[in-house]
PDB file of C-alpha atoms in Angstrom:
ATOM      1  CA  MET A1489     -67.006-130.457 -35.773  1.00  0.00           C
ATOM      2  CA  ILE A1490     -63.982-131.210 -33.831  1.00  0.00           C
ATOM      3  CA  LEU A1491     -61.961-131.756 -36.933  1.00  0.00           C
ATOM      4  CA  ASP A1492     -62.935-128.461 -38.171  1.00  0.00           C
ATOM      5  CA  LEU A1493     -61.664-126.870 -34.745  1.00  0.00           C
ATOM      6  CA  PHE A1494     -58.364-128.359 -35.050  1.00  0.00           C
ATOM      7  CA  PHE A1495     -57.927-128.660 -38.936  1.00  0.00           C
ATOM      8  CA  PRO A1496     -60.064-125.918 -40.340  1.00  0.00           C
ATOM      9  CA  ASN A1497     -60.362-125.479 -44.037  1.00  0.00           C
ATOM     10  CA  ARG A1498     -58.335-122.763 -45.687  1.00  0.00           C
ATOM     11  CA  CYS A1499     -58.221-120.848 -48.704  1.00  0.00           C
ATOM     12  CA  ILE A1500     -56.017-122.548 -51.182  1.00  0.00           C
ATOM     13  CA  HIS A1501     -54.426-119.234 -52.215  1.00  0.00           C
ATOM     14  CA  CYS A1502     -54.024-117.068 -49.244  1.00  0.00           C
ATOM     15  CA  ASN A1503     -54.460-119.733 -46.357  1.00  0.00           C
ATOM     16  CA  ARG A1504     -57.242-117.670 -44.604  1.00  0.00           C
ATOM     17  CA  ILE A1505     -59.991-119.895 -42.760  1.00  0.00           C
ATOM     18  CA  ILE A1506     -63.010-120.307 -44.709  1.00  0.00           C
ATOM     19  CA  ASP A1507     -66.315-122.245 -44.538  1.00  0.00           C
ATOM     20  CA  ALA A1508     -65.775-126.129 -45.031  1.00  0.00           C
ATOM     21  CA  ASP A1509     -67.316-126.179 -48.314  1.00  0.00           C
ATOM     22  CA  LEU A1510     -65.394-123.491 -49.983  1.00  0.00           C
ATOM     23  CA  LEU A1511     -62.274-123.644 -52.109  1.00  0.00           C
ATOM     24  CA  ALA A1512     -61.339-119.870 -51.649  1.00  0.00           C
ATOM     25  CA  CYS A1513     -62.061-116.653 -49.751  1.00  0.00           C
ATOM     26  CA  SER A1514     -64.352-114.261 -51.089  1.00  0.00           C
ATOM     27  CA  LEU A1515     -61.287-111.843 -51.962  1.00  0.00           C
ATOM     28  CA  CYS A1516     -59.500-114.762 -53.807  1.00  0.00           C
ATOM     29  CA  PHE A1517     -62.502-115.915 -55.380  1.00  0.00           C
ATOM     30  CA  GLU A1518     -62.470-112.496 -57.296  1.00  0.00           C
ATOM     31  CA  GLN A1519     -59.111-113.515 -58.919  1.00  0.00           C
ATOM     32  CA  ILE A1520     -60.470-116.299 -60.765  1.00  0.00           C
ATOM     33  CA  HIS A1521     -60.484-115.620 -64.678  1.00  0.00           C
ATOM     34  CA  PHE A1522     -63.652-116.855 -65.694  1.00  0.00           C
ATOM     35  CA  THR A1523     -64.027-117.288 -69.568  1.00  0.00           C
ATOM     36  CA  HIS A1524     -67.608-116.080 -70.064  1.00  0.00           C
ATOM     37  CA  PHE A1525     -67.813-118.223 -73.319  1.00  0.00           C
ATOM     38  CA  ASP A1526     -70.526-118.722 -75.271  1.00  0.00           C
ATOM     39  CA  TYR A1527     -71.327-122.248 -75.574  1.00  0.00           C
ATOM     40  CA  PHE A1528     -72.788-121.942 -78.991  1.00  0.00           C
ATOM     41  CA  THR A1529     -70.401-119.615 -80.822  1.00  0.00           C
ATOM     42  CA  GLU A1530     -66.908-119.219 -81.727  1.00  0.00           C
ATOM     43  CA  ASN A1531     -64.249-119.358 -79.020  1.00  0.00           C
ATOM     44  CA  ILE A1532     -60.720-120.608 -78.479  1.00  0.00           C
ATOM     45  CA  ILE A1533     -61.446-123.817 -77.756  1.00  0.00           C
ATOM     46  CA  LYS A1534     -63.757-124.260 -80.983  1.00  0.00           C
ATOM     47  CA  GLU A1535     -61.163-122.897 -83.120  1.00  0.00           C
ATOM     48  CA  ARG A1536     -58.513-125.413 -81.900  1.00  0.00           C
ATOM     49  CA  CYS A1537     -60.898-128.291 -82.179  1.00  0.00           C
ATOM     50  CA  LYS A1538     -61.861-127.466 -85.387  1.00  0.00           C
ATOM     51  CA  LEU A1539     -58.376-128.226 -86.498  1.00  0.00           C
ATOM     52  CA  LEU A1540     -58.460-131.627 -85.067  1.00  0.00           C
ATOM     53  CA  PHE A1541     -62.006-133.074 -85.312  1.00  0.00           C
ATOM     54  CA  PRO A1542     -65.513-131.910 -86.425  1.00  0.00           C
ATOM     55  CA  VAL A1543     -66.815-130.466 -82.993  1.00  0.00           C
ATOM     56  CA  GLU A1544     -70.332-128.903 -82.113  1.00  0.00           C
ATOM     57  CA  ASN A1545     -69.892-126.696 -79.297  1.00  0.00           C
ATOM     58  CA  THR A1546     -67.281-125.691 -76.663  1.00  0.00           C
ATOM     59  CA  TYR A1547     -67.165-124.239 -73.319  1.00  0.00           C
ATOM     60  CA  ALA A1548     -64.300-123.699 -70.477  1.00  0.00           C
ATOM     61  CA  LEU A1549     -65.119-122.594 -67.161  1.00  0.00           C
ATOM     62  CA  MET A1550     -61.804-120.806 -66.559  1.00  0.00           C
ATOM     63  CA  LYS A1551     -58.428-119.494 -68.141  1.00  0.00           C
ATOM     64  CA  PHE A1552     -55.692-121.754 -66.814  1.00  0.00           C
ATOM     65  CA  GLU A1553     -52.753-119.798 -65.736  1.00  0.00           C
ATOM     66  CA  GLU A1554     -49.587-120.909 -64.556  1.00  0.00           C
ATOM     67  CA  ASN A1555     -49.183-118.955 -61.544  1.00  0.00           C
ATOM     68  CA  GLY A1556     -52.822-118.302 -61.314  1.00  0.00           C
ATOM     69  CA  LEU A1557     -55.647-119.600 -58.917  1.00  0.00           C
ATOM     70  CA  SER A1558     -57.069-121.703 -61.678  1.00  0.00           C
ATOM     71  CA  ARG A1559     -54.165-123.812 -61.709  1.00  0.00           C
ATOM     72  CA  LYS A1560     -54.224-124.343 -58.058  1.00  0.00           C
ATOM     73  CA  LEU A1561     -57.690-125.301 -58.103  1.00  0.00           C
ATOM     74  CA  ILE A1562     -57.152-128.009 -60.832  1.00  0.00           C
ATOM     75  CA  HIS A1563     -54.035-129.154 -58.807  1.00  0.00           C
ATOM     76  CA  GLU A1564     -55.978-129.332 -55.349  1.00  0.00           C
ATOM     77  CA  LEU A1565     -58.518-131.501 -57.268  1.00  0.00           C
ATOM     78  CA  LYS A1566     -56.227-133.986 -58.913  1.00  0.00           C
ATOM     79  CA  TYR A1567     -53.280-134.534 -56.827  1.00  0.00           C
ATOM     80  CA  LYS A1568     -54.353-133.001 -53.280  1.00  0.00           C
ATOM     81  CA  SER A1569     -57.090-135.673 -52.519  1.00  0.00           C
ATOM     82  CA  ARG A1570     -59.551-132.563 -52.964  1.00  0.00           C
ATOM     83  CA  GLU A1571     -62.480-134.858 -55.161  1.00  0.00           C
ATOM     84  CA  ASN A1572     -64.958-132.703 -53.806  1.00  0.00           C
ATOM     85  CA  ALA A1573     -63.556-129.640 -55.311  1.00  0.00           C
ATOM     86  CA  GLY A1574     -65.115-131.317 -58.467  1.00  0.00           C
ATOM     87  CA  LYS A1575     -68.502-130.828 -57.089  1.00  0.00           C
ATOM     88  CA  THR A1576     -67.610-126.911 -56.326  1.00  0.00           C
ATOM     89  CA  LEU A1577     -66.487-126.211 -60.050  1.00  0.00           C
ATOM     90  CA  ALA A1578     -69.567-127.686 -61.302  1.00  0.00           C
ATOM     91  CA  GLY A1579     -71.585-125.668 -59.308  1.00  0.00           C
ATOM     92  CA  TRP A1580     -69.611-122.637 -60.772  1.00  0.00           C
ATOM     93  CA  THR A1581     -70.264-124.126 -64.255  1.00  0.00           C
ATOM     94  CA  THR A1582     -73.916-124.400 -63.827  1.00  0.00           C
ATOM     95  CA  GLU A1583     -74.217-120.765 -62.850  1.00  0.00           C
ATOM     96  CA  ARG A1584     -72.620-119.878 -66.055  1.00  0.00           C
ATOM     97  CA  LEU A1585     -73.635-122.353 -68.757  1.00  0.00           C
ATOM     98  CA  ASP A1586     -76.996-122.675 -70.299  1.00  0.00           C
ATOM     99  CA  PHE A1587     -77.720-125.552 -72.743  1.00  0.00           C
ATOM    100  CA  LYS A1588     -80.873-123.951 -73.783  1.00  0.00           C
ATOM    101  CA  GLU A1589     -83.196-126.204 -75.844  1.00  0.00           C
ATOM    102  CA  GLU A1590     -80.081-128.129 -77.174  1.00  0.00           C
ATOM    103  CA  LYS A1591     -78.538-130.348 -74.463  1.00  0.00           C
ATOM    104  CA  PRO A1592     -76.529-133.175 -75.081  1.00  0.00           C
ATOM    105  CA  ASP A1593     -77.543-136.679 -75.043  1.00  0.00           C
ATOM    106  CA  MET A1594     -74.920-137.884 -72.635  1.00  0.00           C
ATOM    107  CA  LEU A1595     -71.965-136.738 -70.572  1.00  0.00           C
ATOM    108  CA  VAL A1596     -68.534-138.657 -70.864  1.00  0.00           C
ATOM    109  CA  SER A1597     -65.357-137.479 -68.997  1.00  0.00           C
ATOM    110  CA  VAL A1598     -61.928-138.417 -69.742  1.00  0.00           C
ATOM    111  CA  PRO A1599     -60.984-141.805 -68.312  1.00  0.00           C
ATOM    112  CA  LEU A1600     -57.945-142.649 -66.220  1.00  0.00           C
ATOM    113  CA  HIS A1601     -56.193-145.950 -66.595  1.00  0.00           C
ATOM    114  CA  PRO A1602     -57.093-148.443 -64.000  1.00  0.00           C
ATOM    115  CA  LYS A1603     -53.645-148.395 -62.430  1.00  0.00           C
ATOM    116  CA  LYS A1604     -53.765-144.628 -62.060  1.00  0.00           C
ATOM    117  CA  MET A1605     -57.319-144.804 -60.830  1.00  0.00           C
ATOM    118  CA  LYS A1606     -56.075-147.114 -58.208  1.00  0.00           C
ATOM    119  CA  GLU A1607     -53.105-144.746 -57.397  1.00  0.00           C
ATOM    120  CA  ARG A1608     -54.920-141.670 -57.072  1.00  0.00           C
ATOM    121  CA  GLY A1609     -58.143-143.069 -55.608  1.00  0.00           C
ATOM    122  CA  TYR A1610     -60.807-141.406 -57.888  1.00  0.00           C
ATOM    123  CA  ASN A1611     -61.149-139.855 -61.013  1.00  0.00           C
ATOM    124  CA  GLN A1612     -60.941-136.169 -60.744  1.00  0.00           C
ATOM    125  CA  LEU A1613     -63.391-135.721 -63.436  1.00  0.00           C
ATOM    126  CA  HIS A1614     -66.370-138.042 -62.196  1.00  0.00           C
ATOM    127  CA  LEU A1615     -67.931-135.967 -59.339  1.00  0.00           C
ATOM    128  CA  PHE A1616     -67.778-132.955 -61.620  1.00  0.00           C
ATOM    129  CA  THR A1617     -69.545-134.821 -64.352  1.00  0.00           C
ATOM    130  CA  GLU A1618     -72.033-136.377 -61.908  1.00  0.00           C
ATOM    131  CA  THR A1619     -73.047-133.065 -60.406  1.00  0.00           C
ATOM    132  CA  LEU A1620     -73.469-131.484 -64.015  1.00  0.00           C
ATOM    133  CA  SER A1621     -75.704-134.586 -64.961  1.00  0.00           C
ATOM    134  CA  ALA A1622     -78.107-134.017 -61.784  1.00  0.00           C
ATOM    135  CA  PHE A1623     -78.382-130.270 -62.408  1.00  0.00           C
ATOM    136  CA  TYR A1624     -79.189-130.489 -66.057  1.00  0.00           C
ATOM    137  CA  ASN A1625     -80.801-133.981 -66.171  1.00  0.00           C
ATOM    138  CA  ILE A1626     -78.435-135.244 -68.639  1.00  0.00           C
ATOM    139  CA  PRO A1627     -77.114-139.176 -68.193  1.00  0.00           C
ATOM    140  CA  PHE A1628     -73.458-139.821 -67.785  1.00  0.00           C
ATOM    141  CA  ASP A1629     -71.633-142.819 -68.540  1.00  0.00           C
ATOM    142  CA  HIS A1630     -68.108-143.448 -66.941  1.00  0.00           C
ATOM    143  CA  GLU A1631     -67.547-146.853 -68.928  1.00  0.00           C
ATOM    144  CA  LEU A1632     -68.260-145.930 -72.606  1.00  0.00           C
ATOM    145  CA  VAL A1633     -64.554-144.495 -73.264  1.00  0.00           C
ATOM    146  CA  LYS A1634     -61.512-146.731 -71.958  1.00  0.00           C
ATOM    147  CA  ARG A1635     -57.992-145.679 -71.454  1.00  0.00           C
ATOM    148  CA  ASN A1636     -55.895-148.301 -73.316  1.00  0.00           C
ATOM    149  CA  HIS A1637     -52.505-147.400 -71.758  1.00  0.00           C
ATOM    150  CA  TYR A1638     -50.879-146.304 -68.430  1.00  0.00           C
ATOM    151  CA  SER A1639     -48.746-143.398 -68.817  1.00  0.00           C
ATOM    152  CA  LYS A1640     -47.639-140.084 -66.648  1.00  0.00           C
ATOM    153  CA  ALA A1641     -50.004-137.090 -66.799  1.00  0.00           C
ATOM    154  CA  GLN A1642     -49.970-135.025 -69.875  1.00  0.00           C
ATOM    155  CA  ALA A1643     -48.792-132.080 -68.049  1.00  0.00           C
ATOM    156  CA  LEU A1644     -45.674-133.891 -67.261  1.00  0.00           C
ATOM    157  CA  LYS A1645     -44.757-134.764 -70.871  1.00  0.00           C
ATOM    158  CA  ASP A1646     -43.244-132.878 -73.516  1.00  0.00           C
ATOM    159  CA  LYS A1647     -45.196-131.688 -76.622  1.00  0.00           C
ATOM    160  CA  LYS A1648     -43.405-134.154 -79.011  1.00  0.00           C
ATOM    161  CA  HIS A1649     -44.265-137.005 -76.703  1.00  0.00           C
ATOM    162  CA  ARG A1650     -47.932-136.041 -76.529  1.00  0.00           C
ATOM    163  CA  LEU A1651     -47.995-135.824 -80.207  1.00  0.00           C
ATOM    164  CA  GLU A1652     -46.633-139.260 -80.708  1.00  0.00           C
ATOM    165  CA  THR A1653     -49.308-141.149 -78.602  1.00  0.00           C
ATOM    166  CA  VAL A1654     -51.228-143.508 -81.034  1.00  0.00           C
ATOM    167  CA  ASN A1655     -54.474-144.981 -79.888  1.00  0.00           C
ATOM    168  CA  PRO A1656     -54.759-144.304 -76.127  1.00  0.00           C
ATOM    169  CA  PHE A1657     -58.504-144.679 -76.182  1.00  0.00           C
ATOM    170  CA  SER A1658     -61.288-146.916 -77.140  1.00  0.00           C
ATOM    171  CA  ILE A1659     -64.896-147.373 -76.993  1.00  0.00           C
ATOM    172  CA  SER A1660     -66.392-150.221 -75.042  1.00  0.00           C
ATOM    173  CA  LYS A1661     -69.915-150.271 -76.286  1.00  0.00           C
ATOM    174  CA  SER A1662     -72.057-149.799 -79.285  1.00  0.00           C
ATOM    175  CA  ILE A1663     -73.239-145.960 -79.561  1.00  0.00           C
ATOM    176  CA  SER A1664     -74.571-144.480 -82.624  1.00  0.00           C
ATOM    177  CA  GLY A1665     -76.889-141.279 -82.979  1.00  0.00           C
ATOM    178  CA  LYS A1666     -75.788-139.521 -79.912  1.00  0.00           C
ATOM    179  CA  HIS A1667     -74.319-136.118 -79.080  1.00  0.00           C
ATOM    180  CA  ILE A1668     -71.625-136.494 -76.527  1.00  0.00           C
ATOM    181  CA  LEU A1669     -70.671-133.759 -74.338  1.00  0.00           C
ATOM    182  CA  LEU A1670     -66.910-134.876 -73.776  1.00  0.00           C
ATOM    183  CA  ILE A1671     -65.480-133.549 -70.317  1.00  0.00           C
ATOM    184  CA  ASP A1672     -61.985-132.626 -69.419  1.00  0.00           C
ATOM    185  CA  ASP A1673     -60.019-130.647 -66.834  1.00  0.00           C
ATOM    186  CA  VAL A1674     -57.521-128.782 -68.891  1.00  0.00           C
ATOM    187  CA  PHE A1675     -57.550-128.162 -72.641  1.00  0.00           C
ATOM    188  CA  THR A1676     -53.963-127.572 -73.819  1.00  0.00           C
ATOM    189  CA  THR A1677     -53.198-129.083 -77.137  1.00  0.00           C
ATOM    190  CA  GLY A1678     -56.380-131.034 -77.785  1.00  0.00           C
ATOM    191  CA  ASN A1679     -55.006-134.312 -78.404  1.00  0.00           C
ATOM    192  CA  THR A1680     -56.428-135.960 -75.565  1.00  0.00           C
ATOM    193  CA  VAL A1681     -60.239-134.751 -76.377  1.00  0.00           C
ATOM    194  CA  SER A1682     -59.257-135.507 -80.089  1.00  0.00           C
ATOM    195  CA  SER A1683     -58.391-138.837 -79.950  1.00  0.00           C
ATOM    196  CA  ILE A1684     -61.617-139.688 -78.076  1.00  0.00           C
ATOM    197  CA  ALA A1685     -63.736-137.666 -80.132  1.00  0.00           C
ATOM    198  CA  TRP A1686     -62.399-139.486 -83.133  1.00  0.00           C
ATOM    199  CA  GLU A1687     -63.273-142.884 -81.309  1.00  0.00           C
ATOM    200  CA  ILE A1688     -66.697-141.558 -80.654  1.00  0.00           C
ATOM    201  CA  LEU A1689     -67.278-140.182 -84.227  1.00  0.00           C
ATOM    202  CA  ASN A1690     -66.364-143.446 -85.801  1.00  0.00           C
ATOM    203  CA  ALA A1691     -68.462-145.722 -83.639  1.00  0.00           C
ATOM    204  CA  GLY A1692     -71.531-144.287 -85.596  1.00  0.00           C
ATOM    205  CA  ASP A1693     -73.457-141.026 -86.378  1.00  0.00           C
ATOM    206  CA  ASN A1694     -72.447-139.342 -83.436  1.00  0.00           C
ATOM    207  CA  ARG A1695     -71.815-135.804 -82.721  1.00  0.00           C
ATOM    208  CA  VAL A1696     -69.256-134.339 -80.155  1.00  0.00           C
ATOM    209  CA  SER A1697     -69.167-131.169 -78.104  1.00  0.00           C
ATOM    210  CA  VAL A1698     -66.239-130.334 -75.442  1.00  0.00           C
ATOM    211  CA  LEU A1699     -66.653-128.913 -71.861  1.00  0.00           C
ATOM    212  CA  VAL A1700     -63.365-128.261 -69.782  1.00  0.00           C
ATOM    213  CA  MET A1701     -62.704-126.819 -66.484  1.00  0.00           C
ATOM    214  CA  SER A1702     -60.007-124.605 -67.993  1.00  0.00           C
ATOM    215  CA  VAL A1703     -58.121-123.512 -71.040  1.00  0.00           C
ATOM    216  CA  ASP A1704     -54.644-123.061 -71.462  1.00  0.00           C
ATOM    217  CA  ALA A1705     -55.090-119.389 -73.363  1.00  0.00           C
TER     218      ALA A1705
END
């Protein structure tokens, strides 16, 4: 392709020219700290979630490190118009996560407010979620959860402001008796997933598990 010739894809870490469908070169890929969590047993996300809401299972693909490659990957996905990075991250997830015989009933990603969606042009979690849906044969619903308020990104808020946010989400339709896998990019305080989880739990006899691209450990 002519565009590939004049604007070659480069590793997001070392800037080396790489294949068009890659995010990082092989050397930099080795620097990504994958968690190797077991979805069904105790891990740091489950420990934190248990303090906030009843949770079934939890999983994180990577450890989020301020100066590490995982942060660059998430930044490229969210702020650099690299929506297709979500598909790559989903591929890495499917290589490592096995639901065995206990697949959730539905995949639900954290929504953006319509204004933020218009500004960014896409929800960074949608392609990631849809790729997982196709691989595991689990339906997804991008409309189940609505964000009620427009606000700046969680990463740009101080901790006190994050804790003061009240009822930022709501459920748009009736749902009961389902095991929902809630998907987000970075797990920090857990307040975002907790807010959504309680809406899902209070909507009916539902259960909630959590999957994130990275966890701030």
